[in-house]
Structure formats: structure tokens, C-alpha cells
CSV table of N, CA, C and O in Angstrom, one decimal:
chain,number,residue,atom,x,y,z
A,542,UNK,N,-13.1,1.1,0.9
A,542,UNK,CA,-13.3,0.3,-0.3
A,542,UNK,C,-12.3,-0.8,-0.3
A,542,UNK,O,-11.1,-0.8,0.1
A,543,UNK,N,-12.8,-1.6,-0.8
A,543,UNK,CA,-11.7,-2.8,-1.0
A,543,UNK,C,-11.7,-3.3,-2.7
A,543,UNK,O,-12.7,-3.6,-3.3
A,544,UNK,N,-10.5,-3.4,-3.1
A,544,UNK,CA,-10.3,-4.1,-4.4
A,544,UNK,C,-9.5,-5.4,-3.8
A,544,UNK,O,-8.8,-5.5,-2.9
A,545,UNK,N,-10.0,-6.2,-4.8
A,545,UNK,CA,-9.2,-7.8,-5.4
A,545,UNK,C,-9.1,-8.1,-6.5
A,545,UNK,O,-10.0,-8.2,-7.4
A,546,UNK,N,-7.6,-8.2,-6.5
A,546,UNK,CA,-7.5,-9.3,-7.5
A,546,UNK,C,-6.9,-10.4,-8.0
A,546,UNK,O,-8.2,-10.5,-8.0
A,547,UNK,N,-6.3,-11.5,-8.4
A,547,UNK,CA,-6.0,-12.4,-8.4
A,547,UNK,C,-5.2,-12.9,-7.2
A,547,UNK,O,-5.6,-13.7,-6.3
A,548,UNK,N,-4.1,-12.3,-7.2
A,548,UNK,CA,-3.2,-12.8,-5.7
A,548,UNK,C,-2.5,-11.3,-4.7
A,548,UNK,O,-1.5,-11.4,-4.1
A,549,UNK,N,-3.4,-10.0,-4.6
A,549,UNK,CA,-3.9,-9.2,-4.6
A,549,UNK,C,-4.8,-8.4,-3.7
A,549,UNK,O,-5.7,-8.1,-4.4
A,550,UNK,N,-5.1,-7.9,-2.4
A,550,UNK,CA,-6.0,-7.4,-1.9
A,550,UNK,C,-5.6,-5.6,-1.6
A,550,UNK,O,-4.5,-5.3,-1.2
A,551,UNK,N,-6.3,-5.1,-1.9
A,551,UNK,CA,-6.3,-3.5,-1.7
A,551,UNK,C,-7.2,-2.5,-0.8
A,551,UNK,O,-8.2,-2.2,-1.3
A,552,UNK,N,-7.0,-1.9,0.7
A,552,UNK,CA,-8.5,-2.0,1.1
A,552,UNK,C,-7.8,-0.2,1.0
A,552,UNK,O,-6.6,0.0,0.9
A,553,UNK,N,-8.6,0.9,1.0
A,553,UNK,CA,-8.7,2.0,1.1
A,553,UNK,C,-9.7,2.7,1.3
A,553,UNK,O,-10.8,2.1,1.3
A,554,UNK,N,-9.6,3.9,1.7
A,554,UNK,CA,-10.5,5.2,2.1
A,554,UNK,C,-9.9,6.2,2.2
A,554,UNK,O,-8.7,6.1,2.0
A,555,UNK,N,-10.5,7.6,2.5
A,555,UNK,CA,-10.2,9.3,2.6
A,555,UNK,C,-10.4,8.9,3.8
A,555,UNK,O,-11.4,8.3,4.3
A,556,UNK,N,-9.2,9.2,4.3
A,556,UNK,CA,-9.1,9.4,6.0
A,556,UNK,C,-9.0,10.9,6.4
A,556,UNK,O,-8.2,11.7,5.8
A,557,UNK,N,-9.8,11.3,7.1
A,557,UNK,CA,-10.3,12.9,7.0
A,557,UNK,C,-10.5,13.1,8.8
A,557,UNK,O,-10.8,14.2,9.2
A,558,UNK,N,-10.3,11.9,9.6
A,558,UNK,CA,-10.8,12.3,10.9
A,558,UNK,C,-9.8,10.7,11.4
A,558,UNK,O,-9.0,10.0,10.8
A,559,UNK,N,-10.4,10.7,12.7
A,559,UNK,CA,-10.0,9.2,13.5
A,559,UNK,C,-10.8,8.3,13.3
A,559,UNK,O,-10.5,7.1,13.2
A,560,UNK,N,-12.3,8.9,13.3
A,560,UNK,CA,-13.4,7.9,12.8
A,560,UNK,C,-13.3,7.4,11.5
A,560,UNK,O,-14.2,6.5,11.4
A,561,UNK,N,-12.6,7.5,10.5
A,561,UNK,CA,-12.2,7.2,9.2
A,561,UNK,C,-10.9,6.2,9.6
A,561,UNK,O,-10.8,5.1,9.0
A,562,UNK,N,-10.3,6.5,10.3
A,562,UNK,CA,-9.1,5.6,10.6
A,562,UNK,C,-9.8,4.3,11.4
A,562,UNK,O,-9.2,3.2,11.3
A,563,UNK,N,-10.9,4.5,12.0
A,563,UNK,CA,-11.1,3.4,12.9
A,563,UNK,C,-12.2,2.5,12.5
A,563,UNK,O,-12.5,1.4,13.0
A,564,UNK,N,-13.0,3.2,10.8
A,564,UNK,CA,-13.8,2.4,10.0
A,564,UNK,C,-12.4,1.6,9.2
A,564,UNK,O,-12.7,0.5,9.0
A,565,UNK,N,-11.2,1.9,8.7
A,565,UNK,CA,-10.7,1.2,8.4
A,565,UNK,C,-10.2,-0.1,9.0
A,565,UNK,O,-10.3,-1.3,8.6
A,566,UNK,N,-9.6,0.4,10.0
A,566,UNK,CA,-9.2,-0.6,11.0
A,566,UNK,C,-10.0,-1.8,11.7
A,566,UNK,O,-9.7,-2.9,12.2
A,567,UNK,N,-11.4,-1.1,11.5
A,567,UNK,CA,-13.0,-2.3,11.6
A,567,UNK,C,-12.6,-3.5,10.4
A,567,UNK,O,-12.2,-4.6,10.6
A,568,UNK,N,-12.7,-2.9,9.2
A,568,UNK,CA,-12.5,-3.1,7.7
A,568,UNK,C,-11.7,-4.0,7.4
A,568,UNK,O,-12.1,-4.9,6.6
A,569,UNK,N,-10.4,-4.0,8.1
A,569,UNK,CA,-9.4,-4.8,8.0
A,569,UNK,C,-9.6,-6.1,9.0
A,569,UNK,O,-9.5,-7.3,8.7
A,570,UNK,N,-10.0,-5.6,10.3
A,570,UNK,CA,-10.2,-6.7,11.0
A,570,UNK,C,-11.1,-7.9,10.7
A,570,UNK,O,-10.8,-9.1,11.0
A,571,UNK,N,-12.3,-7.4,10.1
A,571,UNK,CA,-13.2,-8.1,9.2
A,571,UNK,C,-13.0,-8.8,8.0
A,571,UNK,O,-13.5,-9.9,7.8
A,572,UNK,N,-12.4,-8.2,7.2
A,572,UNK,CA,-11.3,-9.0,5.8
A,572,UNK,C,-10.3,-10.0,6.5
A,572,UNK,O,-10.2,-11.2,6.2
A,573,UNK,N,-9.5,-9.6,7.5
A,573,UNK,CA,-8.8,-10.4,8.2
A,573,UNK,C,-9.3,-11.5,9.0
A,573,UNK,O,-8.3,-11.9,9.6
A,574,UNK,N,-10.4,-12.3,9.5
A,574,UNK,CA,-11.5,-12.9,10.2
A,574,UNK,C,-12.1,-13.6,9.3
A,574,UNK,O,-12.2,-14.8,9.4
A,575,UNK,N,-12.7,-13.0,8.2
A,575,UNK,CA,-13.0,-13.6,7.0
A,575,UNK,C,-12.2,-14.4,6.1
A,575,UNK,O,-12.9,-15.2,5.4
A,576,UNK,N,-11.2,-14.4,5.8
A,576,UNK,CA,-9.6,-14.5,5.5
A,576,UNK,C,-9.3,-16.3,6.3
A,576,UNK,O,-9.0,-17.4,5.7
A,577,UNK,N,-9.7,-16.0,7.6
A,577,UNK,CA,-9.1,-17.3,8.3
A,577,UNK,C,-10.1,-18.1,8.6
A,577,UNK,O,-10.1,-19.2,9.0
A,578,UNK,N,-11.2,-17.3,8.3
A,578,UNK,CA,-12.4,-18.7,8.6
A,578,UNK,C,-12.2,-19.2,6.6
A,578,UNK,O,-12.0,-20.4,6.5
A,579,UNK,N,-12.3,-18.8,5.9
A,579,UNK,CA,-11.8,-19.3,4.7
A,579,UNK,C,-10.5,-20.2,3.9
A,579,UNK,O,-10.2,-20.4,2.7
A,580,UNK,N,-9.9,-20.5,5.5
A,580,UNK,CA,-8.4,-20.8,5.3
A,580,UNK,C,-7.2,-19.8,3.9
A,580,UNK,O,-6.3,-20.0,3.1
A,581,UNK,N,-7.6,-19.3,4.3
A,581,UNK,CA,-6.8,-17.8,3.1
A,581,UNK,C,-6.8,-16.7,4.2
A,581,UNK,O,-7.5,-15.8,4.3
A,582,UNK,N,-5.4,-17.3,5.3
A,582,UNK,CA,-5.1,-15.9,5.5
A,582,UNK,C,-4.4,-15.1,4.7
A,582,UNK,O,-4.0,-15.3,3.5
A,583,UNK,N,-4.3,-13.9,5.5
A,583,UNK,CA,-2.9,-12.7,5.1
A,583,UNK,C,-2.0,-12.8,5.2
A,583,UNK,O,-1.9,-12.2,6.3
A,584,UNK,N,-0.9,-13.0,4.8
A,584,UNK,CA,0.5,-12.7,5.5
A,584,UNK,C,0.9,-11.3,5.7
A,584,UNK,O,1.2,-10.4,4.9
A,585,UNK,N,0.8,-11.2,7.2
A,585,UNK,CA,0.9,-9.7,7.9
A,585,UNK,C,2.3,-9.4,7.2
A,585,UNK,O,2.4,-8.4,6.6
A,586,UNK,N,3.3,-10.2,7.3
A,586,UNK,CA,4.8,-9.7,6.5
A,586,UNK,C,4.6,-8.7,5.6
A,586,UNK,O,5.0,-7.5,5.7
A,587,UNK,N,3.9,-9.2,4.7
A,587,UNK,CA,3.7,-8.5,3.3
A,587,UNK,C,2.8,-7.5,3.1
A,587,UNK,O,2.9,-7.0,2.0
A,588,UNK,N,1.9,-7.1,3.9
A,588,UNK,CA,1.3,-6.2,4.3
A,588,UNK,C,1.5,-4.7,4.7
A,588,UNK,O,1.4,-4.4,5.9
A,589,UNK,N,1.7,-3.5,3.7
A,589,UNK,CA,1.8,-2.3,4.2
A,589,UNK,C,0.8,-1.6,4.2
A,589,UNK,O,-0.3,-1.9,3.6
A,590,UNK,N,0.9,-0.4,4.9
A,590,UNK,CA,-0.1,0.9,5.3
A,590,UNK,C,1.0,2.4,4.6
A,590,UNK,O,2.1,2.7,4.8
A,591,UNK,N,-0.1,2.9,3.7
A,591,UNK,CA,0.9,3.9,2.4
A,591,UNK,C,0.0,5.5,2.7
A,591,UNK,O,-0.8,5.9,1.9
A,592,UNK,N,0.3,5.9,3.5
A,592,UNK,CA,-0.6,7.4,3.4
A,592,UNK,C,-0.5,8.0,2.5
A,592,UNK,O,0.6,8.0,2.1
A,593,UNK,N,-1.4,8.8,1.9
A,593,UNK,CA,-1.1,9.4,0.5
A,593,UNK,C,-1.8,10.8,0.6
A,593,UNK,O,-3.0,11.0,0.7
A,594,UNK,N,-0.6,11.9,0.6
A,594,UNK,CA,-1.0,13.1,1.3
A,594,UNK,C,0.0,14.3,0.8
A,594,UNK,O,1.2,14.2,0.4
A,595,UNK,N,-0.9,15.3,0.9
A,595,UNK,CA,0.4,16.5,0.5
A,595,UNK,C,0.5,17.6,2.2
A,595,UNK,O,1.3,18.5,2.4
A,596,UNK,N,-0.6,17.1,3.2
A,596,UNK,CA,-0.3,17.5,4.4
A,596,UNK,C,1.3,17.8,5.2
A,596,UNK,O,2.0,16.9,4.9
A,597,UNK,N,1.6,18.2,5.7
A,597,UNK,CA,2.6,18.2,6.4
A,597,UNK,C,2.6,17.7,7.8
A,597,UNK,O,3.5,17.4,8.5
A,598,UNK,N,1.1,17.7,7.9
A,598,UNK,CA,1.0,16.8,9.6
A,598,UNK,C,-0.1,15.9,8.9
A,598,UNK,O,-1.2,16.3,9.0
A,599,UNK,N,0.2,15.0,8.3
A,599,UNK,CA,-1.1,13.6,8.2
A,599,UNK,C,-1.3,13.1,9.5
A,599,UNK,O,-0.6,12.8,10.5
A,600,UNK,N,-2.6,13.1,9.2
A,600,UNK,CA,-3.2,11.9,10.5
A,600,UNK,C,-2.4,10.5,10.0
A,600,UNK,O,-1.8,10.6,8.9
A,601,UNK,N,-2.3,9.3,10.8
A,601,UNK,CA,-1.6,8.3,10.8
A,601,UNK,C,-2.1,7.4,11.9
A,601,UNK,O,-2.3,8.0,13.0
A,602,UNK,N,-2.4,6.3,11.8
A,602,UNK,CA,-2.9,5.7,12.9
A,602,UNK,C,-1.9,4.0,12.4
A,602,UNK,O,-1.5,3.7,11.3
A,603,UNK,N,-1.9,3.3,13.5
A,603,UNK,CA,-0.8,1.9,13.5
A,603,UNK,C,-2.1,1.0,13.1
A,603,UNK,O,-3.1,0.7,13.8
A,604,UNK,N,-2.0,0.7,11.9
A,604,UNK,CA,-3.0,-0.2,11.8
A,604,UNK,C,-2.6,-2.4,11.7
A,604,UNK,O,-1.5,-2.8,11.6
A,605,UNK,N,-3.3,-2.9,11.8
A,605,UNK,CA,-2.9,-4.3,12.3
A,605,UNK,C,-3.3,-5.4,11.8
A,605,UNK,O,-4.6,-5.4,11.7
A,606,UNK,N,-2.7,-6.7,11.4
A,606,UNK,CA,-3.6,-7.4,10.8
A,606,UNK,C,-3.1,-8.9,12.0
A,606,UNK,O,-1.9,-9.0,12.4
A,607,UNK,N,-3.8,-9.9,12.3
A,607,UNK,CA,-3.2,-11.0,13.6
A,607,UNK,C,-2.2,-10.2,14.4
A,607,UNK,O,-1.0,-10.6,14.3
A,608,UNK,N,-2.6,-9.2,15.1
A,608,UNK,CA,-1.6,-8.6,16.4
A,608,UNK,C,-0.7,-8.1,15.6
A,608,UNK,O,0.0,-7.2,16.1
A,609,UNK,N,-0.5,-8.3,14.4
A,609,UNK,CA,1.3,-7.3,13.6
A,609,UNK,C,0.6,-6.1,13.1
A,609,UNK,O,-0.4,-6.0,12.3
A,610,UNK,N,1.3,-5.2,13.6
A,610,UNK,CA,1.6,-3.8,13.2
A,610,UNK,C,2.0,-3.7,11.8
A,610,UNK,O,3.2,-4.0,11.7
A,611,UNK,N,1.4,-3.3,10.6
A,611,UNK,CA,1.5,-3.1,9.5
A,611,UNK,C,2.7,-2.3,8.9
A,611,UNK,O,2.6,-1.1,9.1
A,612,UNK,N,3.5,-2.6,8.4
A,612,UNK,CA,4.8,-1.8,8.3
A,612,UNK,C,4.2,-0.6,7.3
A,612,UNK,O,3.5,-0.8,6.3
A,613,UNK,N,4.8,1.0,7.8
A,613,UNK,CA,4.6,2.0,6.9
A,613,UNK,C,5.1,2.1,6.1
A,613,UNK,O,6.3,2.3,6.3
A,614,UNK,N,4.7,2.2,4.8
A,614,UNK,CA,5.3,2.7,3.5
A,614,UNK,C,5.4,4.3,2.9
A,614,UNK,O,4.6,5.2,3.2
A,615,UNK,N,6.1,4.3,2.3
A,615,UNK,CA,6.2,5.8,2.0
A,615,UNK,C,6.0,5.9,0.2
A,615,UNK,O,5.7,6.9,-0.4
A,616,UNK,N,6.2,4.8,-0.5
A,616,UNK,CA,5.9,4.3,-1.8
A,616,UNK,C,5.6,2.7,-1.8
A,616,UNK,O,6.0,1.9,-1.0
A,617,UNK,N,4.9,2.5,-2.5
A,617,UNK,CA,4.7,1.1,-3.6
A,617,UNK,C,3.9,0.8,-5.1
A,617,UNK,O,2.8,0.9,-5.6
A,618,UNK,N,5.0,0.4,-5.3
A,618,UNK,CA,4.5,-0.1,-7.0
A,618,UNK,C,3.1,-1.0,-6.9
A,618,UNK,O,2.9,-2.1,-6.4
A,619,UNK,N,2.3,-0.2,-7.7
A,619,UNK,CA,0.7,-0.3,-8.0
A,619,UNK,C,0.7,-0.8,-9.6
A,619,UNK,O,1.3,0.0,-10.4
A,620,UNK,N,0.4,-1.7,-10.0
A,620,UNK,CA,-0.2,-1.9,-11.8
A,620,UNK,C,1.4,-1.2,-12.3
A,620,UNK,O,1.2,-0.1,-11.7
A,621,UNK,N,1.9,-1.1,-12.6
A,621,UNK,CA,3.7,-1.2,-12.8
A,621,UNK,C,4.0,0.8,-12.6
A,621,UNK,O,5.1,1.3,-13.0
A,622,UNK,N,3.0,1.5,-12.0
A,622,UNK,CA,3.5,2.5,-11.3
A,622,UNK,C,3.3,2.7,-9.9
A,622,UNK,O,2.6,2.1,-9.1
A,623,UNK,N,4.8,4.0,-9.8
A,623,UNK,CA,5.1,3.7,-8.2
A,623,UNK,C,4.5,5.0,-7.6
A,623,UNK,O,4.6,6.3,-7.8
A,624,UNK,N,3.9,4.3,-6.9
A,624,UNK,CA,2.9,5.4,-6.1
A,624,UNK,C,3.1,6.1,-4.6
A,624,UNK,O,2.9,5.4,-3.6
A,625,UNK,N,3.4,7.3,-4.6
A,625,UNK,CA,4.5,7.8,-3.2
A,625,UNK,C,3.4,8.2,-2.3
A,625,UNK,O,2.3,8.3,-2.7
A,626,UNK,N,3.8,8.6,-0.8
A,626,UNK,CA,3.0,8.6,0.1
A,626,UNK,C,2.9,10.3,-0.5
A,626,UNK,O,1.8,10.8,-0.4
A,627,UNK,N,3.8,10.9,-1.1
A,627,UNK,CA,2.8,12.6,-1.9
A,627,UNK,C,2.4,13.0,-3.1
A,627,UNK,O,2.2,14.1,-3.5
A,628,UNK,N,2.3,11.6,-3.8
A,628,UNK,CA,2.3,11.4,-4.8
A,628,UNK,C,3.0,11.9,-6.2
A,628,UNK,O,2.4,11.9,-7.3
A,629,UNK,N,4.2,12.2,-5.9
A,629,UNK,CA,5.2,12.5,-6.4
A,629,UNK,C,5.6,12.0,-7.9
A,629,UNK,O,5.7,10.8,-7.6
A,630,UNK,N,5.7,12.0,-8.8
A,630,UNK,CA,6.0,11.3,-10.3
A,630,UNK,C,7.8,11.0,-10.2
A,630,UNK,O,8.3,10.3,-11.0
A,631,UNK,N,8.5,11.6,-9.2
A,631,UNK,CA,10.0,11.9,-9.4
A,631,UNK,C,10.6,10.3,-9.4
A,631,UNK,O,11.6,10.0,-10.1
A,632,UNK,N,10.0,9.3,-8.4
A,632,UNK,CA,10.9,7.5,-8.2
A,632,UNK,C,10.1,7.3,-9.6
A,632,UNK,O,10.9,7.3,-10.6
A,633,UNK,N,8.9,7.1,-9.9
A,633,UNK,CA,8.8,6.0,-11.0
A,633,UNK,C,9.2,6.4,-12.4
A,633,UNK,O,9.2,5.6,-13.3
A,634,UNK,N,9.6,8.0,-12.7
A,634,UNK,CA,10.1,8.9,-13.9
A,634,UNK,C,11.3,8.3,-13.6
A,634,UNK,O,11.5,8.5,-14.8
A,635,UNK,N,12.5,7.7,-13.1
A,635,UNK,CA,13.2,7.7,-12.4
A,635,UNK,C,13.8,6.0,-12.6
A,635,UNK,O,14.9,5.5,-12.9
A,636,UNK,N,12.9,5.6,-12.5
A,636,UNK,CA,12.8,4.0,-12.7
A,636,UNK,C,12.6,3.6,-14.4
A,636,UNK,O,13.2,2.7,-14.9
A,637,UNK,N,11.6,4.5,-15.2
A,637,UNK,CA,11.5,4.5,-16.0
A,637,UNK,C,12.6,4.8,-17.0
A,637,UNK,O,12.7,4.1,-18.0
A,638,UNK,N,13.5,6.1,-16.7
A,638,UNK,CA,14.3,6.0,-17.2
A,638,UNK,C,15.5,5.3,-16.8
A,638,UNK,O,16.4,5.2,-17.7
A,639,UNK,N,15.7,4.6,-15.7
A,639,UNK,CA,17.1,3.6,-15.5
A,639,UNK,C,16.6,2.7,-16.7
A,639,UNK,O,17.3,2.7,-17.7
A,640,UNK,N,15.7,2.0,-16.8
A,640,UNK,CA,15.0,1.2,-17.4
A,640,UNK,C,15.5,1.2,-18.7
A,640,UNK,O,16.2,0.3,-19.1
A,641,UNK,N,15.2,2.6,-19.9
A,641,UNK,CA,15.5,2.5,-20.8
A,641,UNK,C,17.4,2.9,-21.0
A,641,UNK,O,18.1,2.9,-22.1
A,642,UNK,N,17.6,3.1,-20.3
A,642,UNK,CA,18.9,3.7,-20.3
A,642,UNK,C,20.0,2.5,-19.9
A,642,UNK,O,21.2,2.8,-19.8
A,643,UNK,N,19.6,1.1,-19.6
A,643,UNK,CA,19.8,0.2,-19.8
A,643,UNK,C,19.8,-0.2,-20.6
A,643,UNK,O,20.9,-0.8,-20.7
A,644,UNK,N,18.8,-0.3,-21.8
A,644,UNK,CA,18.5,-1.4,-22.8
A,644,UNK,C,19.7,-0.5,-23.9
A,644,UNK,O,20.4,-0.9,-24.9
A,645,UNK,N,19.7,1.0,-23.4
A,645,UNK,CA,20.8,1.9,-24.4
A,645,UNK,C,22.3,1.8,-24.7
A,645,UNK,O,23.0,2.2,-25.7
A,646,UNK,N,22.7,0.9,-23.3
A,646,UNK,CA,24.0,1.1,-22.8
A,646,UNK,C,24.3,-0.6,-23.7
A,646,UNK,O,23.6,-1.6,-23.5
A,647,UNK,N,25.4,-0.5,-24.5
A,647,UNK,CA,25.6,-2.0,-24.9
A,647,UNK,C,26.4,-2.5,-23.9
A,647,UNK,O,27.2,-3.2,-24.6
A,648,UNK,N,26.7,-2.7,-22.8
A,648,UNK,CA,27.5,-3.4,-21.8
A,648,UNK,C,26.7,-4.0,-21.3
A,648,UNK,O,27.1,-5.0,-20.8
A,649,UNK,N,25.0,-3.7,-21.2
A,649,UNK,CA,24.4,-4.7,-20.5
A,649,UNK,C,23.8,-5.4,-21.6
A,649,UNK,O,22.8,-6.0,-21.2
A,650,UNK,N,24.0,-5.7,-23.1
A,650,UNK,CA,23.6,-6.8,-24.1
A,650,UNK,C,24.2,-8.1,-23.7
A,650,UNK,O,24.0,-9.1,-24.4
């Protein structure tokens, strides 16, 4: 599946085999090709690959956008929560509270 939004692209699936890894990797190549025939590429920099799993052996495959290997993430902040590769609540509970515990402390007024 792929979401868009403004400045934004999201591509995802249930990777459950290699054939799921390799319809993604079709997926991307195709977003990516489409991308440059539209003068709107990607910037592969900015681009990660986030497994999201409570496995202990995840499948994992190097996925690519123009020859660059997609850097793996283990978290990233989605819609202002942070979303971990086990989906863990413990960084963005975490965040949330530096946050207010900031606005608490008068040294940082």
C-alpha cells in the first residue's frame, strides 16, 4: 500500500515471506521510475526502511531506491508519534514527558 501526503510518501505491507519483500521492492522501483519521469524524484538520503515486528528473527531484506540502499530504522516519528521497529510506547511516553517537564521547570521560561 502506499500513502501520500503533502511532502510525504509512505509505501507499506505484511511481509510474511520473500515474495512479500520482493512485491515491495517491485513497488518501490515503480514509485521510484514514476517519481523521475515526473521530475519529482526521491531523495534516497531521506529515505528509511522500519520493520515492525515482535519476532526475534524478522525477515529483512536491503531494499533500494537509485542504487542507494535504504538506511534501516529501528523508530520514526509518524503524525507526531514515535513508532519503534516493536512497537514499543516506552521513546514516544518518553518524549512526551521531557516535553512537559520542560514547560514545568522555570529555567527554561
Amino acid at each position: 500500500m502506499v500513502a501520500l501526503s503533502a511532502d510525504h510518501t509512505k509505501v507499506y505491507c505484511s511481509n510474511k515471506s520473500m515474495g512479500h519483500c520482493i512485491s515491495l521492492k517491485t513497488t518501490l522501483t515503480n514509485l521510484n521510475e514514476r517519481s523521475q519521469r515526473n521530475n519529482i524524484p526521491f531523495n534516497a538520503s531521506k529515505c528509511k526502511a522500519l520493520t515492525v515486528t515482535h519476532k526475534r528473527n524478522p525477515l529483512t531484506y536491503n531494499y533500494h531506491l537509485n542504487r542507494v540502499q535504504l538506511e534501516r530504522a529501528t523508530n520514526e516519528k509518524d503524525v507526531r508519534v514515535n513508532v519503534t521497529c516493536t512497537l514499543s510506547w516506552d521513546q514516544h511516553v518518553h518524549t512526551i514527558i521531557s516535553k512537559g517537564s520542560d514547560k514545568m521547570d522555570p529555567t527554561n521560561q
